[in-house]
Amino acid sequence: MNILGIETSCDETGVAIYNSEEGLIGHLLHSQVSLHSEYGGVVPELASRDHIRKLIPLVQQILRNNQLTASDINGIAYTAGPGLAGALLVGATTARSMAWTWKIPAIAVHHMEGHLLAPMLEPDPPEFPFIALLVSGGHTLLIQVEGLGQYHLLGESLDDAAGEAFDKTAKMLKLAYPGGPLLSKLATKGTQGRFKFPRPMTDRPGLDFSFSGLKTFTMNTLQNTDQTPQDRADIAYAFQEAVADTLTIKCRRALQQSKLKRLIVSGGVSANIQIRQSLTKMAELENVRTYFPRLEFCTDNGAMIAYAGCQRLLAGQHENLEIHVKPRWPISDLK
Ligand code: KG4
Ligand code: ZN
């Protein structure tokens, strides 16, 4: 069974084909970074218009690249939320119209479930149950995962998501959009130990996160320096170290409480090397195995949506003809 996956929730147009027996057949991604960079962030209306321009050519290209035609596709999975309403509608209406024309089922996929299942695309995927840390631009979630659709939310961000904190801090350090990867690059030139940032909400019980205070801390620290390139690199280092430490402390707590021995980490921020290393080191000490998607599947992509859609279809789920998207959609609502 071949599932076409479509991702248009934010600033990447992603398409992929996943085969239920053979695995991932192919995937393509068009990034809108250059489109939004002059505005310093995603402009929703520009995002929607660009998805309209790119989506159908990408679908045609992926079919062509893999010598497939419409009759080889058995279902179309699309991101139905959470995300930008207009961007989601482009993917949803295109996917649903194609599915209707090709007389195949359409499957509405939760974007964060896509991230959660992305490590399943790797050669040695985790078995259920596990702890999932999902760290993207819009969400920071700690979830106890018992099986497909069995998600117990253990903790989440009460304000800025980890990726959002990276992006906002990067802006203060005068880095371009998207700031996360650029801040991480700057941090490689930073000096360890010069600044010590707080580890928010780690001194009390619980598994929720709060990263917005780090912005204020960054601003105050920056204003107390001459803002030389080295000052900025040292601040980037300390910020990244604080986020990595905070995520690691909360994951350790979740693993100890649940007694689970598998940790998956996914979402854009899981591409961060220092965060990966910090979590991997902690997990080794806890005798826990870690699973990350390959770097290109940490950030938004069509492959994770095709995979999630395939699992949902195999479980007997698909949509009726009504088209709706959910810009806000708690993952704990999934069944
Ligand atoms: O999962 P994703 O591609 O999109 C959302 O679902 O939000 O995550 C994007 C987020 C952005 O905030 C971006 O700055 C961050 O992931 N990000 C990183 C890195 N690569 C992407 N943050 C820190 N270090 C990175 N290497
Ligand atoms: Zn995402």
mmCIF file of C-alpha atoms and ligand atoms in Angstrom:
data_model
loop_
_atom_site.group_PDB
_atom_site.id
_atom_site.type_symbol
_atom_site.label_atom_id
_atom_site.label_comp_id
_atom_site.label_asym_id
_atom_site.label_seq_id
_atom_site.Cartn_x
_atom_site.Cartn_y
_atom_site.Cartn_z
ATOM 1 C CA MET A 1 0.000 0.000 0.000
ATOM 2 C CA ASN A 2 1.436 3.376 -1.069
ATOM 3 C CA ILE A 3 0.539 6.467 0.964
ATOM 4 C CA LEU A 4 1.216 9.944 -0.330
ATOM 5 C CA GLY A 5 2.015 12.328 2.535
ATOM 6 C CA ILE A 6 1.556 16.095 2.367
ATOM 7 C CA GLU A 7 2.917 18.606 4.909
ATOM 8 C CA THR A 8 1.997 22.311 4.675
ATOM 9 C CA SER A 9 1.475 23.387 8.294
ATOM 10 C CA CYS A 10 4.045 26.190 8.335
ATOM 11 C CA ASP A 11 6.952 27.192 6.094
ATOM 12 C CA GLU A 12 7.938 23.948 4.373
ATOM 13 C CA THR A 13 6.070 22.197 1.590
ATOM 14 C CA GLY A 14 6.814 18.493 2.055
ATOM 15 C CA VAL A 15 5.638 15.482 0.065
ATOM 16 C CA ALA A 16 6.560 11.802 0.444
ATOM 17 C CA ILE A 17 5.462 8.315 -0.495
ATOM 18 C CA TYR A 18 5.539 5.603 2.160
ATOM 19 C CA ASN A 19 4.924 1.966 1.311
ATOM 20 C CA SER A 20 3.479 -0.182 4.111
ATOM 21 C CA GLU A 21 5.773 -3.125 3.245
ATOM 22 C CA GLU A 22 8.868 -1.514 1.773
ATOM 23 C CA GLY A 23 9.091 1.670 3.850
ATOM 24 C CA LEU A 24 9.867 5.138 2.584
ATOM 25 C CA ILE A 25 9.891 5.287 -1.233
ATOM 26 C CA GLY A 26 10.867 8.948 -1.588
ATOM 27 C CA HIS A 27 10.393 12.437 -0.233
ATOM 28 C CA LEU A 28 10.790 16.028 -1.432
ATOM 29 C CA LEU A 29 10.880 19.298 0.456
ATOM 30 C CA HIS A 30 10.611 22.909 -0.570
ATOM 31 C CA SER A 31 11.720 25.333 2.147
ATOM 32 C CA GLN A 32 10.292 28.866 2.273
ATOM 33 C CA VAL A 33 13.218 30.250 4.287
ATOM 34 C CA SER A 34 14.352 32.687 1.582
ATOM 35 C CA LEU A 35 10.759 33.918 1.160
ATOM 36 C CA HIS A 36 10.324 34.857 4.828
ATOM 37 C CA SER A 37 13.874 35.820 5.771
ATOM 38 C CA GLU A 38 13.562 39.502 4.872
ATOM 39 C CA TYR A 39 10.629 39.752 7.345
ATOM 40 C CA GLY A 40 12.534 38.003 10.152
ATOM 41 C CA GLY A 41 9.824 35.347 10.577
ATOM 42 C CA VAL A 42 7.026 33.442 8.851
ATOM 43 C CA VAL A 43 4.428 35.648 7.114
ATOM 44 C CA PRO A 44 1.308 33.407 7.108
ATOM 45 C CA GLU A 45 -0.269 34.768 3.918
ATOM 46 C CA LEU A 46 2.989 34.410 1.960
ATOM 47 C CA ALA A 47 3.337 30.878 3.320
ATOM 48 C CA SER A 48 -0.147 29.867 2.074
ATOM 49 C CA ARG A 49 0.455 31.342 -1.373
ATOM 50 C CA ASP A 50 3.778 29.599 -1.736
ATOM 51 C CA HIS A 51 2.264 26.236 -0.716
ATOM 52 C CA ILE A 52 -0.314 26.739 -3.487
ATOM 53 C CA ARG A 53 2.480 27.349 -6.008
ATOM 54 C CA LYS A 54 4.678 24.443 -4.955
ATOM 55 C CA LEU A 55 2.462 21.612 -3.739
ATOM 56 C CA ILE A 56 1.045 20.163 -6.971
ATOM 57 C CA PRO A 57 4.368 20.377 -8.887
ATOM 58 C CA LEU A 58 6.036 18.553 -5.973
ATOM 59 C CA VAL A 59 3.383 15.806 -6.034
ATOM 60 C CA GLN A 60 3.866 15.425 -9.798
ATOM 61 C CA GLN A 61 7.626 15.321 -9.349
ATOM 62 C CA ILE A 62 7.625 12.680 -6.626
ATOM 63 C CA LEU A 63 5.369 10.426 -8.702
ATOM 64 C CA ARG A 64 7.620 10.922 -11.731
ATOM 65 C CA ASN A 65 10.843 10.371 -9.760
ATOM 66 C CA ASN A 66 9.555 7.000 -8.573
ATOM 67 C CA GLN A 67 7.892 5.914 -11.836
ATOM 68 C CA LEU A 68 4.491 5.923 -10.171
ATOM 69 C CA THR A 69 1.113 7.189 -11.342
ATOM 70 C CA ALA A 70 -2.058 8.137 -9.491
ATOM 71 C CA SER A 71 -3.324 4.556 -9.753
ATOM 72 C CA ASP A 72 -0.369 3.363 -7.609
ATOM 73 C CA ILE A 73 -1.416 5.547 -4.651
ATOM 74 C CA ASN A 74 -3.768 3.974 -2.090
ATOM 75 C CA GLY A 75 -4.306 6.868 0.291
ATOM 76 C CA ILE A 76 -3.391 10.509 0.859
ATOM 77 C CA ALA A 77 -2.307 11.725 4.288
ATOM 78 C CA TYR A 78 -2.148 15.436 5.007
ATOM 79 C CA THR A 79 -1.365 17.589 8.031
ATOM 80 C CA ALA A 80 -4.713 18.825 9.355
ATOM 81 C CA GLY A 81 -3.270 20.714 12.355
ATOM 82 C CA PRO A 82 -1.918 22.232 14.453
ATOM 83 C CA GLY A 83 -0.383 24.989 12.341
ATOM 84 C CA LEU A 84 -1.203 28.117 10.351
ATOM 85 C CA ALA A 85 -4.849 27.986 9.246
ATOM 86 C CA GLY A 86 -4.280 29.164 5.661
ATOM 87 C CA ALA A 87 -1.246 26.937 5.137
ATOM 88 C CA LEU A 88 -3.123 23.923 6.522
ATOM 89 C CA LEU A 89 -6.080 24.616 4.236
ATOM 90 C CA VAL A 90 -3.868 24.443 1.148
ATOM 91 C CA GLY A 91 -2.654 20.954 2.069
ATOM 92 C CA ALA A 92 -6.080 19.794 3.243
ATOM 93 C CA THR A 93 -8.068 20.964 0.206
ATOM 94 C CA THR A 94 -5.449 19.711 -2.254
ATOM 95 C CA ALA A 95 -5.149 16.318 -0.551
ATOM 96 C CA ARG A 96 -8.896 15.888 -0.187
ATOM 97 C CA SER A 97 -9.596 16.904 -3.790
ATOM 98 C CA MET A 98 -6.972 14.503 -5.145
ATOM 99 C CA ALA A 99 -8.255 11.691 -2.930
ATOM 100 C CA TRP A 100 -11.816 12.308 -4.113
ATOM 101 C CA THR A 101 -10.768 12.355 -7.777
ATOM 102 C CA TRP A 102 -8.590 9.255 -7.398
ATOM 103 C CA LYS A 103 -11.310 7.517 -5.314
ATOM 104 C CA ILE A 104 -8.964 6.715 -2.435
ATOM 105 C CA PRO A 105 -9.141 7.574 1.272
ATOM 106 C CA ALA A 106 -7.778 10.816 2.712
ATOM 107 C CA ILE A 107 -6.248 10.738 6.197
ATOM 108 C CA ALA A 108 -6.049 13.830 8.442
ATOM 109 C CA VAL A 109 -2.766 13.681 10.383
ATOM 110 C CA HIS A 110 -1.836 15.510 13.581
ATOM 111 C CA HIS A 111 1.440 17.341 12.900
ATOM 112 C CA MET A 112 2.913 16.485 16.316
ATOM 113 C CA GLU A 113 1.989 12.817 15.879
ATOM 114 C CA GLY A 114 3.996 13.046 12.662
ATOM 115 C CA HIS A 115 7.012 14.292 14.652
ATOM 116 C CA LEU A 116 6.371 11.682 17.352
ATOM 117 C CA LEU A 117 6.464 8.834 14.821
ATOM 118 C CA ALA A 118 9.377 10.216 12.740
ATOM 119 C CA PRO A 119 11.981 7.955 14.475
ATOM 120 C CA MET A 120 9.975 4.992 13.095
ATOM 121 C CA LEU A 121 11.377 5.838 9.657
ATOM 122 C CA GLU A 122 14.869 4.850 10.818
ATOM 123 C CA PRO A 123 16.362 1.361 10.313
ATOM 124 C CA ASP A 124 16.110 0.309 13.994
ATOM 125 C CA PRO A 125 12.857 1.912 15.186
ATOM 126 C CA PRO A 126 11.739 1.977 18.836
ATOM 127 C CA GLU A 127 9.047 -0.345 20.124
ATOM 128 C CA PHE A 128 6.191 0.961 22.259
ATOM 129 C CA PRO A 129 6.024 2.038 25.073
ATOM 130 C CA PHE A 130 8.416 4.987 25.290
ATOM 131 C CA ILE A 131 8.830 8.542 26.501
ATOM 132 C CA ALA A 132 8.695 11.152 23.726
ATOM 133 C CA LEU A 133 10.185 14.612 23.945
ATOM 134 C CA LEU A 134 8.773 16.705 21.098
ATOM 135 C CA VAL A 135 10.558 20.003 20.648
ATOM 136 C CA SER A 136 9.436 22.118 17.711
ATOM 137 C CA GLY A 137 8.871 25.774 16.915
ATOM 138 C CA GLY A 138 5.329 25.720 18.296
ATOM 139 C CA HIS A 139 5.379 22.982 20.941
ATOM 140 C CA THR A 140 7.420 21.433 23.723
ATOM 141 C CA LEU A 141 5.735 18.223 24.835
ATOM 142 C CA LEU A 142 6.739 15.340 27.091
ATOM 143 C CA ILE A 143 4.505 12.368 26.371
ATOM 144 C CA GLN A 144 4.254 8.830 27.657
ATOM 145 C CA VAL A 145 3.463 6.795 24.547
ATOM 146 C CA GLU A 146 1.844 3.391 25.043
ATOM 147 C CA GLY A 147 0.945 2.775 21.402
ATOM 148 C CA LEU A 148 -0.433 4.500 18.319
ATOM 149 C CA GLY A 149 -2.861 7.154 19.569
ATOM 150 C CA GLN A 150 -2.221 6.301 23.237
ATOM 151 C CA TYR A 151 -0.549 9.487 24.328
ATOM 152 C CA HIS A 152 -0.454 10.602 27.976
ATOM 153 C CA LEU A 153 0.738 14.182 28.206
ATOM 154 C CA LEU A 154 3.245 14.428 31.080
ATOM 155 C CA GLY A 155 4.365 18.013 30.567
ATOM 156 C CA GLU A 156 4.307 20.909 28.134
ATOM 157 C CA SER A 157 5.542 24.433 27.748
ATOM 158 C CA LEU A 158 3.532 26.981 29.695
ATOM 159 C CA ASP A 159 4.768 29.819 27.450
ATOM 160 C CA ASP A 160 7.344 29.823 24.620
ATOM 161 C CA ALA A 161 8.165 26.503 22.977
ATOM 162 C CA ALA A 162 11.854 25.534 22.923
ATOM 163 C CA GLY A 163 12.189 26.365 19.213
ATOM 164 C CA GLU A 164 10.408 29.667 19.694
ATOM 165 C CA ALA A 165 12.826 30.547 22.528
ATOM 166 C CA PHE A 166 15.750 29.723 20.221
ATOM 167 C CA ASP A 167 14.282 31.893 17.452
ATOM 168 C CA LYS A 168 13.516 34.882 19.716
ATOM 169 C CA THR A 169 16.907 34.717 21.432
ATOM 170 C CA ALA A 170 18.590 34.499 18.029
ATOM 171 C CA LYS A 171 16.786 37.683 17.006
ATOM 172 C CA MET A 172 18.185 39.484 20.069
ATOM 173 C CA LEU A 173 21.633 38.294 19.027
ATOM 174 C CA LYS A 174 20.950 39.855 15.604
ATOM 175 C CA LEU A 175 20.881 36.533 13.783
ATOM 176 C CA ALA A 176 18.699 35.957 10.718
ATOM 177 C CA TYR A 177 15.571 33.787 10.510
ATOM 178 C CA PRO A 178 15.269 30.902 11.284
ATOM 179 C CA GLY A 179 17.344 31.572 14.338
ATOM 180 C CA GLY A 180 17.622 28.121 15.949
ATOM 181 C CA PRO A 181 20.287 26.607 13.686
ATOM 182 C CA LEU A 182 22.175 29.949 13.442
ATOM 183 C CA LEU A 183 22.257 30.380 17.215
ATOM 184 C CA SER A 184 23.556 26.852 17.513
ATOM 185 C CA LYS A 185 26.321 27.641 15.003
ATOM 186 C CA LEU A 186 27.267 30.817 16.882
ATOM 187 C CA ALA A 187 27.383 28.851 20.148
ATOM 188 C CA THR A 188 30.209 26.684 18.793
ATOM 189 C CA LYS A 189 32.444 29.775 19.116
ATOM 190 C CA GLY A 190 31.260 30.468 22.684
ATOM 191 C CA THR A 191 33.238 30.052 25.892
ATOM 192 C CA GLN A 192 32.007 27.498 28.386
ATOM 193 C CA GLY A 193 31.399 28.857 31.890
ATOM 194 C CA ARG A 194 31.485 32.600 31.188
ATOM 195 C CA PHE A 195 27.723 33.047 31.700
ATOM 196 C CA LYS A 196 25.368 30.858 33.687
ATOM 197 C CA PHE A 197 21.704 30.998 32.651
ATOM 198 C CA PRO A 198 18.849 29.646 34.819
ATOM 199 C CA ARG A 199 17.298 26.195 34.249
ATOM 200 C CA PRO A 200 13.621 27.248 34.460
ATOM 201 C CA MET A 201 11.206 25.174 36.561
ATOM 202 C CA THR A 202 13.744 22.472 37.380
ATOM 203 C CA ASP A 203 13.859 23.300 41.097
ATOM 204 C CA ARG A 204 10.279 22.162 41.662
ATOM 205 C CA PRO A 205 8.435 18.931 40.944
ATOM 206 C CA GLY A 206 6.535 18.478 37.683
ATOM 207 C CA LEU A 207 7.302 18.081 34.018
ATOM 208 C CA ASP A 208 6.120 21.364 32.509
ATOM 209 C CA PHE A 209 8.487 23.826 30.849
ATOM 210 C CA SER A 210 8.807 27.594 30.709
ATOM 211 C CA PHE A 211 11.370 29.142 28.387
ATOM 212 C CA SER A 212 10.182 32.733 28.109
ATOM 213 C CA GLY A 213 12.239 33.899 31.112
ATOM 214 C CA LEU A 214 15.420 32.973 29.245
ATOM 215 C CA LYS A 215 14.667 35.763 26.758
ATOM 216 C CA THR A 216 14.701 38.389 29.503
ATOM 217 C CA PHE A 217 17.833 36.845 30.957
ATOM 218 C CA THR A 218 19.479 36.994 27.521
ATOM 219 C CA MET A 219 18.487 40.646 27.072
ATOM 220 C CA ASN A 220 19.820 41.663 30.491
ATOM 221 C CA THR A 221 23.052 39.735 30.010
ATOM 222 C CA LEU A 222 23.539 41.239 26.555
ATOM 223 C CA GLN A 223 23.007 44.779 27.828
ATOM 224 C CA ASN A 224 25.686 44.274 30.467
ATOM 225 C CA THR A 225 28.320 43.520 27.820
ATOM 226 C CA ASP A 226 29.895 45.479 24.948
ATOM 227 C CA GLN A 227 27.996 43.156 22.566
ATOM 228 C CA THR A 228 31.158 42.136 20.738
ATOM 229 C CA PRO A 229 31.010 39.013 18.519
ATOM 230 C CA GLN A 230 32.631 37.044 21.367
ATOM 231 C CA ASP A 231 30.070 38.336 23.902
ATOM 232 C CA ARG A 232 27.257 37.234 21.593
ATOM 233 C CA ALA A 233 28.836 33.803 21.045
ATOM 234 C CA ASP A 234 29.273 33.322 24.805
ATOM 235 C CA ILE A 235 25.625 34.238 25.395
ATOM 236 C CA ALA A 236 24.503 31.852 22.630
ATOM 237 C CA TYR A 237 26.549 29.115 24.315
ATOM 238 C CA ALA A 238 25.041 29.753 27.751
ATOM 239 C CA PHE A 239 21.487 29.947 26.369
ATOM 240 C CA GLN A 240 21.814 26.693 24.457
ATOM 241 C CA GLU A 241 23.410 24.985 27.451
ATOM 242 C CA ALA A 242 20.496 26.104 29.665
ATOM 243 C CA VAL A 243 17.880 24.764 27.226
ATOM 244 C CA ALA A 244 19.770 21.483 26.783
ATOM 245 C CA ASP A 245 20.142 21.056 30.553
ATOM 246 C CA THR A 246 16.500 21.887 31.245
ATOM 247 C CA LEU A 247 15.218 19.425 28.635
ATOM 248 C CA THR A 248 17.615 16.782 29.961
ATOM 249 C CA ILE A 249 16.555 17.239 33.601
ATOM 250 C CA LYS A 250 12.860 16.938 32.678
ATOM 251 C CA CYS A 251 13.426 13.884 30.473
ATOM 252 C CA ARG A 252 15.391 12.167 33.245
ATOM 253 C CA ARG A 253 12.520 12.860 35.621
ATOM 254 C CA ALA A 254 9.950 11.458 33.169
ATOM 255 C CA LEU A 255 12.051 8.330 32.586
ATOM 256 C CA GLN A 256 12.571 7.738 36.299
ATOM 257 C CA GLN A 257 8.876 8.260 37.096
ATOM 258 C CA SER A 258 7.624 6.029 34.289
ATOM 259 C CA LYS A 259 10.474 3.484 34.590
ATOM 260 C CA LEU A 260 10.489 3.314 30.777
ATOM 261 C CA LYS A 261 13.778 2.496 29.078
ATOM 262 C CA ARG A 262 13.265 4.142 25.693
ATOM 263 C CA LEU A 263 13.361 7.863 24.897
ATOM 264 C CA ILE A 264 12.519 9.328 21.514
ATOM 265 C CA VAL A 265 13.348 12.947 20.730
ATOM 266 C CA SER A 266 11.902 14.677 17.697
ATOM 267 C CA GLY A 267 10.857 18.054 16.233
ATOM 268 C CA GLY A 268 13.053 20.819 14.804
ATOM 269 C CA VAL A 269 15.054 21.438 17.991
ATOM 270 C CA SER A 270 16.069 17.758 18.121
ATOM 271 C CA ALA A 271 18.409 18.608 15.228
ATOM 272 C CA ASN A 272 20.497 20.530 17.780
ATOM 273 C CA ILE A 273 23.743 18.667 18.347
ATOM 274 C CA GLN A 274 24.343 19.873 21.899
ATOM 275 C CA ILE A 275 20.811 18.902 22.937
ATOM 276 C CA ARG A 276 21.227 15.491 21.311
ATOM 277 C CA GLN A 277 24.520 14.941 23.129
ATOM 278 C CA SER A 278 23.177 16.052 26.501
ATOM 279 C CA LEU A 279 20.129 13.759 26.251
ATOM 280 C CA THR A 280 22.197 10.831 24.975
ATOM 281 C CA LYS A 281 24.681 11.163 27.852
ATOM 282 C CA MET A 282 21.903 11.269 30.461
ATOM 283 C CA ALA A 283 20.141 8.293 28.859
ATOM 284 C CA GLU A 284 23.324 6.201 28.925
ATOM 285 C CA LEU A 285 23.668 6.844 32.661
ATOM 286 C CA GLU A 286 20.009 5.905 33.157
ATOM 287 C CA ASN A 287 20.413 2.767 31.039
ATOM 288 C CA VAL A 288 17.889 4.141 28.549
ATOM 289 C CA ARG A 289 18.056 3.886 24.755
ATOM 290 C CA THR A 290 17.605 7.056 22.737
ATOM 291 C CA TYR A 291 16.044 7.355 19.290
ATOM 292 C CA PHE A 292 16.294 10.432 17.067
ATOM 293 C CA PRO A 293 15.091 10.896 13.506
ATOM 294 C CA ARG A 294 17.828 11.561 10.930
ATOM 295 C CA LEU A 295 18.545 15.306 10.828
ATOM 296 C CA GLU A 296 16.356 16.068 7.796
ATOM 297 C CA PHE A 297 13.349 14.419 9.481
ATOM 298 C CA CYS A 298 13.759 16.363 12.746
ATOM 299 C CA THR A 299 12.328 19.456 11.087
ATOM 300 C CA ASP A 300 9.064 19.476 9.125
ATOM 301 C CA ASN A 301 8.820 16.990 6.281
ATOM 302 C CA GLY A 302 6.325 14.954 4.275
ATOM 303 C CA ALA A 303 7.813 11.563 5.209
ATOM 304 C CA MET A 304 6.592 11.657 8.810
ATOM 305 C CA ILE A 305 3.082 12.584 7.620
ATOM 306 C CA ALA A 306 3.029 9.742 5.056
ATOM 307 C CA TYR A 307 4.199 7.310 7.775
ATOM 308 C CA ALA A 308 1.650 8.503 10.368
ATOM 309 C CA GLY A 309 -1.127 8.445 7.749
ATOM 310 C CA CYS A 310 -0.205 4.896 6.749
ATOM 311 C CA GLN A 311 -0.401 3.702 10.368
ATOM 312 C CA ARG A 312 -3.766 5.422 10.830
ATOM 313 C CA LEU A 313 -5.147 3.907 7.624
ATOM 314 C CA LEU A 314 -3.897 0.448 8.625
ATOM 315 C CA ALA A 315 -5.756 1.009 11.912
ATOM 316 C CA GLY A 316 -8.922 1.617 9.867
ATOM 317 C CA GLN A 317 -9.137 5.383 10.149
ATOM 318 C CA HIS A 318 -9.775 7.897 7.417
ATOM 319 C CA GLU A 319 -11.891 10.989 6.810
ATOM 320 C CA ASN A 320 -15.378 11.545 5.453
ATOM 321 C CA LEU A 321 -15.859 14.178 2.749
ATOM 322 C CA GLU A 322 -16.030 17.183 5.058
ATOM 323 C CA ILE A 323 -12.905 19.362 4.923
ATOM 324 C CA HIS A 324 -11.759 20.971 8.137
ATOM 325 C CA VAL A 325 -8.429 21.904 9.655
ATOM 326 C CA LYS A 326 -7.559 22.471 13.311
ATOM 327 C CA PRO A 327 -5.055 25.288 13.807
ATOM 328 C CA ARG A 328 -5.181 24.400 17.531
ATOM 329 C CA TRP A 329 -5.313 20.687 18.323
ATOM 330 C CA PRO A 330 -4.021 19.154 21.581
ATOM 331 C CA ILE A 331 -2.293 15.823 20.872
ATOM 332 C CA SER A 332 -3.997 14.347 23.933
ATOM 333 C CA ASP A 333 -7.319 14.575 21.997
ATOM 334 C CA LEU A 334 -6.148 11.769 19.677
ATOM 335 C CA LYS A 335 -7.610 8.301 20.117
HETATM 336 O O1 KG4 B 1 9.519 20.986 13.867
HETATM 337 P P1 KG4 B 1 9.842 22.239 13.164
HETATM 338 O O2 KG4 B 1 10.558 22.145 11.842
HETATM 339 O O3 KG4 B 1 8.575 23.101 12.909
HETATM 340 C C1 KG4 B 1 7.517 23.174 13.805
HETATM 341 O O4 KG4 B 1 6.713 22.227 13.850
HETATM 342 O O5 KG4 B 1 7.493 24.176 14.539
HETATM 343 O O6 KG4 B 1 10.702 23.106 14.181
HETATM 344 C C2 KG4 B 1 11.211 24.359 13.821
HETATM 345 C C3 KG4 B 1 11.963 24.909 15.009
HETATM 346 C C4 KG4 B 1 12.394 26.364 14.801
HETATM 347 O O7 KG4 B 1 12.096 27.075 15.959
HETATM 348 C C5 KG4 B 1 13.895 26.235 14.593
HETATM 349 O O8 KG4 B 1 14.613 27.366 14.975
HETATM 350 C C6 KG4 B 1 14.219 25.050 15.447
HETATM 351 O O9 KG4 B 1 13.153 24.148 15.235
HETATM 352 N N1 KG4 B 1 15.496 24.415 15.071
HETATM 353 C C7 KG4 B 1 16.585 24.403 15.862
HETATM 354 C C8 KG4 B 1 17.613 23.748 15.131
HETATM 355 N N2 KG4 B 1 17.103 23.396 13.920
HETATM 356 C C9 KG4 B 1 15.806 23.808 13.910
HETATM 357 N N3 KG4 B 1 16.787 24.877 17.100
HETATM 358 C C10 KG4 B 1 18.001 24.706 17.642
HETATM 359 N N4 KG4 B 1 19.029 24.118 17.015
HETATM 360 C C11 KG4 B 1 18.888 23.609 15.771
HETATM 361 N N5 KG4 B 1 19.917 23.017 15.166
HETATM 362 ZN ZN ZN B 2 6.937 20.612 13.007
#
